[in-house]
mmCIF file of C-alpha atoms and ligand atoms in Angstrom:
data_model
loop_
_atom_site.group_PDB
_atom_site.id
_atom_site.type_symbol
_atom_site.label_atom_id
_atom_site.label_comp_id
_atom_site.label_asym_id
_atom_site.label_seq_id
_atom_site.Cartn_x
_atom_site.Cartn_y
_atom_site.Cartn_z
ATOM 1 C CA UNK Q 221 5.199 16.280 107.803
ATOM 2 C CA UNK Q 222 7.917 18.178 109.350
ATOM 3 C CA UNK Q 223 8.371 18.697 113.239
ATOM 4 C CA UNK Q 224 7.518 22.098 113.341
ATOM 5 C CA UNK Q 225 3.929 20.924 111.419
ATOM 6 C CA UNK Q 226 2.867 18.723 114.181
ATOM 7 C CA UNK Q 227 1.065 18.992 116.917
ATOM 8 C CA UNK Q 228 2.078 17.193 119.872
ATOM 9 C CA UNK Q 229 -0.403 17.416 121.733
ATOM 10 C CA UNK Q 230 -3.934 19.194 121.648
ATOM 11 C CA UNK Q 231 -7.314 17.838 122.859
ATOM 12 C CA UNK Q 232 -9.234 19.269 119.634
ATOM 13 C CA UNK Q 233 -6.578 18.140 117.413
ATOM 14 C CA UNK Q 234 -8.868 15.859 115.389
ATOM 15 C CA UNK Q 235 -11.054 18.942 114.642
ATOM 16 C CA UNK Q 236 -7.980 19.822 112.542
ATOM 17 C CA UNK Q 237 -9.113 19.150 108.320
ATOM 18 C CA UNK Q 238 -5.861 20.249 107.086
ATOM 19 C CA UNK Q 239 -2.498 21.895 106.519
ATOM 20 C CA UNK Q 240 -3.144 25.050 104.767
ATOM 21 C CA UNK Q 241 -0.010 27.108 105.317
ATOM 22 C CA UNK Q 242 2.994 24.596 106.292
ATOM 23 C CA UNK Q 243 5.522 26.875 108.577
ATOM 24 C CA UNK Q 244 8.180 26.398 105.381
ATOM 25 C CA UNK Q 245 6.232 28.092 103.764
ATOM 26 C CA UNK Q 246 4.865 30.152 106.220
ATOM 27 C CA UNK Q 247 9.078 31.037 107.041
ATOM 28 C CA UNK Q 248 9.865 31.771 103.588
ATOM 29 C CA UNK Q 249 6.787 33.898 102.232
ATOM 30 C CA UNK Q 250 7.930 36.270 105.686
ATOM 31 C CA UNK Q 251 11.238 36.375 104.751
ATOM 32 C CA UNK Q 252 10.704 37.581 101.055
ATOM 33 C CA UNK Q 253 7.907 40.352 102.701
ATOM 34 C CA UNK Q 254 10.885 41.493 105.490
ATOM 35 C CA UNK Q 255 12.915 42.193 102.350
ATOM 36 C CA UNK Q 256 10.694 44.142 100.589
ATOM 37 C CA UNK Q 257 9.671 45.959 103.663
ATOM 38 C CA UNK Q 258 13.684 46.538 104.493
ATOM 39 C CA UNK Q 259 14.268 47.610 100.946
ATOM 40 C CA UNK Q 260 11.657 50.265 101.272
ATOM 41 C CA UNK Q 261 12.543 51.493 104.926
ATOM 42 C CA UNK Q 262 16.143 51.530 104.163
ATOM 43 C CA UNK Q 263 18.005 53.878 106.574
ATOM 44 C CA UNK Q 264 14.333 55.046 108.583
ATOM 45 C CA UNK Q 265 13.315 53.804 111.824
ATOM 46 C CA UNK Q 266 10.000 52.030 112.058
ATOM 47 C CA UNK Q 267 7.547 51.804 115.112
ATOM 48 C CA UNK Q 268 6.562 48.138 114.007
ATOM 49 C CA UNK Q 269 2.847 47.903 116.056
ATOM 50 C CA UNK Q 270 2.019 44.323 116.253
ATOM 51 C CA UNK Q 271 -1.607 44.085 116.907
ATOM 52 C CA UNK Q 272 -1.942 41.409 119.785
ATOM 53 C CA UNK Q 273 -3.072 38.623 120.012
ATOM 54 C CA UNK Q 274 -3.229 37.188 116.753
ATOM 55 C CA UNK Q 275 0.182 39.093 115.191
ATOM 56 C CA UNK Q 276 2.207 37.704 117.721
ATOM 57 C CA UNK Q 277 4.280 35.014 116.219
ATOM 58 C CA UNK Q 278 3.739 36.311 112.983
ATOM 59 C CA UNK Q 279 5.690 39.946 114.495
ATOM 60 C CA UNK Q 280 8.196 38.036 116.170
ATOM 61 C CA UNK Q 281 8.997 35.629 112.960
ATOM 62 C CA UNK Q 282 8.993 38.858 110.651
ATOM 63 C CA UNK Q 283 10.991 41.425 112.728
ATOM 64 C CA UNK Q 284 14.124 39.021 113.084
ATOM 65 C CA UNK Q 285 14.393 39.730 109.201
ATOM 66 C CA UNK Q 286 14.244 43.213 109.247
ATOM 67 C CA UNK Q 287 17.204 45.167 108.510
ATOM 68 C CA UNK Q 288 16.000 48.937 109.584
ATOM 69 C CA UNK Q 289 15.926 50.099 113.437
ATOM 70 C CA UNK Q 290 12.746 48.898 114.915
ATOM 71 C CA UNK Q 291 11.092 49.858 117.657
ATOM 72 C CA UNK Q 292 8.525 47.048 118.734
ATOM 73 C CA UNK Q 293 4.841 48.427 120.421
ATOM 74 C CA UNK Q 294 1.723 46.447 120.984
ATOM 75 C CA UNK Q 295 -2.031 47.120 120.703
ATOM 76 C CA UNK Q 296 -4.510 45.090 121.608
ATOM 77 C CA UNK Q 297 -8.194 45.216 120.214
ATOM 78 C CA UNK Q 298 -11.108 43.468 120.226
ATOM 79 C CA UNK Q 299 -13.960 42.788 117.964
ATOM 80 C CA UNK Q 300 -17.151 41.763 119.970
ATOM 81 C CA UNK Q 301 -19.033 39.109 118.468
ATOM 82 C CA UNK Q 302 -19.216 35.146 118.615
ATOM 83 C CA UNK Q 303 -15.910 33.617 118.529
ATOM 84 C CA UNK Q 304 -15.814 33.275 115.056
ATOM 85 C CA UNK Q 305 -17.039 36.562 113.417
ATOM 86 C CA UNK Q 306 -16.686 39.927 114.266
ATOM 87 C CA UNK Q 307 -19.523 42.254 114.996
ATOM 88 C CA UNK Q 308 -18.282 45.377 113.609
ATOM 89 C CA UNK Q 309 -17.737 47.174 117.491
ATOM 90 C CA UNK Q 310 -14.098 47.526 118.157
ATOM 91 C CA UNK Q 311 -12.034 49.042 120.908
ATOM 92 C CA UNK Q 312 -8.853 49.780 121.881
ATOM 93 C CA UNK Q 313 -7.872 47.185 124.968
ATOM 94 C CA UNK Q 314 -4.226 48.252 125.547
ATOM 95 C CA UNK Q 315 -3.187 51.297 123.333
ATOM 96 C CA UNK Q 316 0.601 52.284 121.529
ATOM 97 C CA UNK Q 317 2.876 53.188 124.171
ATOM 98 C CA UNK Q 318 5.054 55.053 121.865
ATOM 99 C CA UNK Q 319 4.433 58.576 120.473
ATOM 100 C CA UNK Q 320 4.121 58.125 116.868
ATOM 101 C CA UNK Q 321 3.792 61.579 115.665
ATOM 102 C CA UNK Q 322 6.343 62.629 112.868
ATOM 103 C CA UNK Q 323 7.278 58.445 113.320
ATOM 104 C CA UNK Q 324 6.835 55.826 109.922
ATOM 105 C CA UNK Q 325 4.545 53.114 111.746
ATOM 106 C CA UNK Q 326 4.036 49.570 110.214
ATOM 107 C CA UNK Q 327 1.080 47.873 111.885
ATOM 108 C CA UNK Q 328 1.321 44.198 111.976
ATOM 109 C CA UNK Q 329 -2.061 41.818 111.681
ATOM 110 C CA UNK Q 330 -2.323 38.371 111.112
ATOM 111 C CA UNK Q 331 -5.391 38.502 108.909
ATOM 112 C CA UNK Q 332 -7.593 40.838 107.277
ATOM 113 C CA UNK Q 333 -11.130 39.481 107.389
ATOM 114 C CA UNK Q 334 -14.153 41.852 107.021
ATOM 115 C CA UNK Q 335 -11.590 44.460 107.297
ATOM 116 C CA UNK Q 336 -13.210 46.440 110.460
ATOM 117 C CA UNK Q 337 -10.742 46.098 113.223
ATOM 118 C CA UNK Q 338 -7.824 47.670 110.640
ATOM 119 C CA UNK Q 339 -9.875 50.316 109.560
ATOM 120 C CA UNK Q 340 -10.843 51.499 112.749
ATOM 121 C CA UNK Q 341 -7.387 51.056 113.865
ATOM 122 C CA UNK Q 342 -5.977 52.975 110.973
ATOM 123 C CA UNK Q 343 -8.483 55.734 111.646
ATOM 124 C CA UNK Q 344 -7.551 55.701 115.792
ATOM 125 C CA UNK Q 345 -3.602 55.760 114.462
ATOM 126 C CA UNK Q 346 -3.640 58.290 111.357
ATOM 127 C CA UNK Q 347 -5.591 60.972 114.042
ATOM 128 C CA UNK Q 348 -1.880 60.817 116.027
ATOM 129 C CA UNK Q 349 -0.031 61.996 112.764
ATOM 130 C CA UNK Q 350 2.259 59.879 112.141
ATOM 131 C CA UNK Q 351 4.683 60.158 109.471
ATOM 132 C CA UNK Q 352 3.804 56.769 107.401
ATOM 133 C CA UNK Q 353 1.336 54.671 108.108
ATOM 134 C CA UNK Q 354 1.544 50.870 106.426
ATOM 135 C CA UNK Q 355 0.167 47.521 106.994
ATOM 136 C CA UNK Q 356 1.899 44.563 106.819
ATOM 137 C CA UNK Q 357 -0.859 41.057 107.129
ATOM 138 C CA UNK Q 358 0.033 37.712 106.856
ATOM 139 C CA UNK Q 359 -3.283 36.455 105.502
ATOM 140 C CA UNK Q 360 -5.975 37.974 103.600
ATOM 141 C CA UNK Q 361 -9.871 37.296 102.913
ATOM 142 C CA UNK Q 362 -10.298 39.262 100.367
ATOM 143 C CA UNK Q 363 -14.091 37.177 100.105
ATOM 144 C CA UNK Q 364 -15.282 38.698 103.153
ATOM 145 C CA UNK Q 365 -14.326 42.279 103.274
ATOM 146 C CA UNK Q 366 -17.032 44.901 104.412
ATOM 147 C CA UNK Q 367 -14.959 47.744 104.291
ATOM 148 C CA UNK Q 368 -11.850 48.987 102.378
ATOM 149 C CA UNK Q 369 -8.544 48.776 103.306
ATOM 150 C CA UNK Q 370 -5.422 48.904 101.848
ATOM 151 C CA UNK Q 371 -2.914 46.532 103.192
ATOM 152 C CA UNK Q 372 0.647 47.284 101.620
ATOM 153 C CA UNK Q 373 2.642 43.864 102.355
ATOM 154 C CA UNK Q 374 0.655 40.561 102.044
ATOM 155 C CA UNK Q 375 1.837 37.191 103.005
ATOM 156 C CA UNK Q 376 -0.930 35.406 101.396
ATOM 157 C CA UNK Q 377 -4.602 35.648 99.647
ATOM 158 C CA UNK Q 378 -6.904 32.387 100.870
ATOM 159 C CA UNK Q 379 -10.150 31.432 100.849
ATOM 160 C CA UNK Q 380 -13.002 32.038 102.967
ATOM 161 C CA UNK Q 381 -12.076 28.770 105.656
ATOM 162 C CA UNK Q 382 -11.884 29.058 109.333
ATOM 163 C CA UNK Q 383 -8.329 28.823 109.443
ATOM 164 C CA UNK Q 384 -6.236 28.576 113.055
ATOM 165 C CA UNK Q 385 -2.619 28.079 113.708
ATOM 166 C CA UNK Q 386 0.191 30.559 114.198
ATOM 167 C CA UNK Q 387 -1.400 32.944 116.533
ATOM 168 C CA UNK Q 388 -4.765 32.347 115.679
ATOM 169 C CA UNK Q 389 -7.052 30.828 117.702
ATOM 170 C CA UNK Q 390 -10.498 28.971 118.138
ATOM 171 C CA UNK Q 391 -11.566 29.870 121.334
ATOM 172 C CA UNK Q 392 -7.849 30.523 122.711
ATOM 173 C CA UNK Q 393 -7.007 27.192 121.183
ATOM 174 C CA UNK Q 394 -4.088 26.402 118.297
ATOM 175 C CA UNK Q 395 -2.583 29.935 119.114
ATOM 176 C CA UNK Q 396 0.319 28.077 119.456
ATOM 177 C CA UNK Q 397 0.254 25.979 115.882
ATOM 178 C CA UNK Q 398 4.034 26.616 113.403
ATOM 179 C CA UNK Q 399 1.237 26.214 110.553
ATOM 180 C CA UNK Q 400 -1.871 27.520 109.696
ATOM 181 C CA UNK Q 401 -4.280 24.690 109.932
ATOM 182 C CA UNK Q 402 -8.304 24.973 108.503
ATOM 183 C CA UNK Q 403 -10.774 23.672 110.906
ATOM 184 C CA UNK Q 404 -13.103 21.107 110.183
ATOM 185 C CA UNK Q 405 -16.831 23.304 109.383
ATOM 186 C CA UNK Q 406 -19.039 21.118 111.058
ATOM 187 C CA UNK Q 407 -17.023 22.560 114.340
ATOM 188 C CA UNK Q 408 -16.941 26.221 113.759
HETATM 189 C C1 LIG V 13 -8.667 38.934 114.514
HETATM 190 C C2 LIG V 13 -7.445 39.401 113.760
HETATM 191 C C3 LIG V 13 -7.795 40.797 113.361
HETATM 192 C C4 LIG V 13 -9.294 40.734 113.203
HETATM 193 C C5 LIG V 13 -9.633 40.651 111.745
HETATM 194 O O1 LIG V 13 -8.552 39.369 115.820
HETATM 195 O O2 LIG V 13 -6.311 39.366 114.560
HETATM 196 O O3 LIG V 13 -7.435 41.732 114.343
HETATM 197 O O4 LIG V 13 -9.764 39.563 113.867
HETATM 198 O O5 LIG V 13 -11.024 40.601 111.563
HETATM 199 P P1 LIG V 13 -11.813 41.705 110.785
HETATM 200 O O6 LIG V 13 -11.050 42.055 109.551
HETATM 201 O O7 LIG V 13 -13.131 41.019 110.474
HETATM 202 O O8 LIG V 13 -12.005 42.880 111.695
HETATM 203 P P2 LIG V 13 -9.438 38.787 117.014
HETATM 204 O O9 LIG V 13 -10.557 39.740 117.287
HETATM 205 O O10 LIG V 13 -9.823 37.375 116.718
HETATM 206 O O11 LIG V 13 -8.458 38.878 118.246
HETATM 207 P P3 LIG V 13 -7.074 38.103 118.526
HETATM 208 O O12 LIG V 13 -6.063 38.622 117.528
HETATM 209 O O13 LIG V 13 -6.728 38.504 119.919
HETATM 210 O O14 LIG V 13 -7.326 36.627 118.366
#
């Protein structure tokens, strides 16, 4: 297990099952996705919109491969619900800060789940008229989708399993994780 895959210390560290996502792999699946995402925005700026909290690390990993201009925004949503499944009510905590009208966005998630917080997102951002409107995820459930979306650049399909690590959290706990770890069921 490499450095970057251990925890040093976390009091629910035991309610860890396993690895899913190693940050190797985690750091080399990104890089191939910023290359396809710089091949396609060659020579455009993009308004990359990480969508806090959960795209954090994933943003910051993925952005120091990109070869267009960025400019880096934030928006922060929630889902109410228990803390691990979303109710289906979403609003806007902290909204864009840029003007993206006439602007090529790329919103940045960590994972796609039942699918409501991008689509209500994507509805909120395509009202603004923006110029191009993508979405970039890390992970995907394609299992538990309610409603459609499209997501353009994938880092990887998994299976329905509570998974943590990298910016997600249980609770506010393992934001902080290089790997994405699953959680042991009889916890969540
Ligand atoms: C997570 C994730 C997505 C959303 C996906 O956010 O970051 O925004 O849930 O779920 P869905 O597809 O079922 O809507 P969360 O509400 O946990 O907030 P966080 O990113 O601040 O942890």
């Amino acid at each position: 297990m490499k450095q970057a895959d251990v925890t040093l210390f976390h009091p629910l560290q035991d309610r860890i099952r396993e690895i899913l996502l190693p940050s190797q792999v985690l750091q080399d699946r990104i890089r191939q996705v910023a290359q396809q995402i710089s091949a396609d925005y060659a020579g455009q700026e993009i308004v990359l919109l990480c969508v806090l909290k959960g795209a954090m690390m994933f943003t910051a990993d993925l952005m120091r491969h990109l070869e267009p201009h960025v400019v880096l925004d934030f928006v922060a949503v929630s889902s109410y619900g228990s803390a691990t499944s979303t109710s289906g009510v979403v609003r806007i905590q902290k909204d864009v800060e840029e003007q993206i009208a006439g602007r090529h966005v790329l919103v940045v998630e960590d994972i796609v789940d039942t699918g409501l917080t991008l689509h209500y997102l994507l509805a909120n951002l395509r009202l603004r008229n923006p110029a191009s409107l993508k979405v970039c995820c890390l992970l995907d459930k394609p299992d538990r989708r309610r409603v459609e979306v499209h997501v353009d650049y994938l880092g990887f399909a998994i299976e329905d399993r509570f998974v943590i690590g990298y910016g997600l959290d249980f609770d506010e706990h393992f934001r902080n994780l290089g790997y994405i770890g699953i959680m042991e069921e009889d916890f969540v």
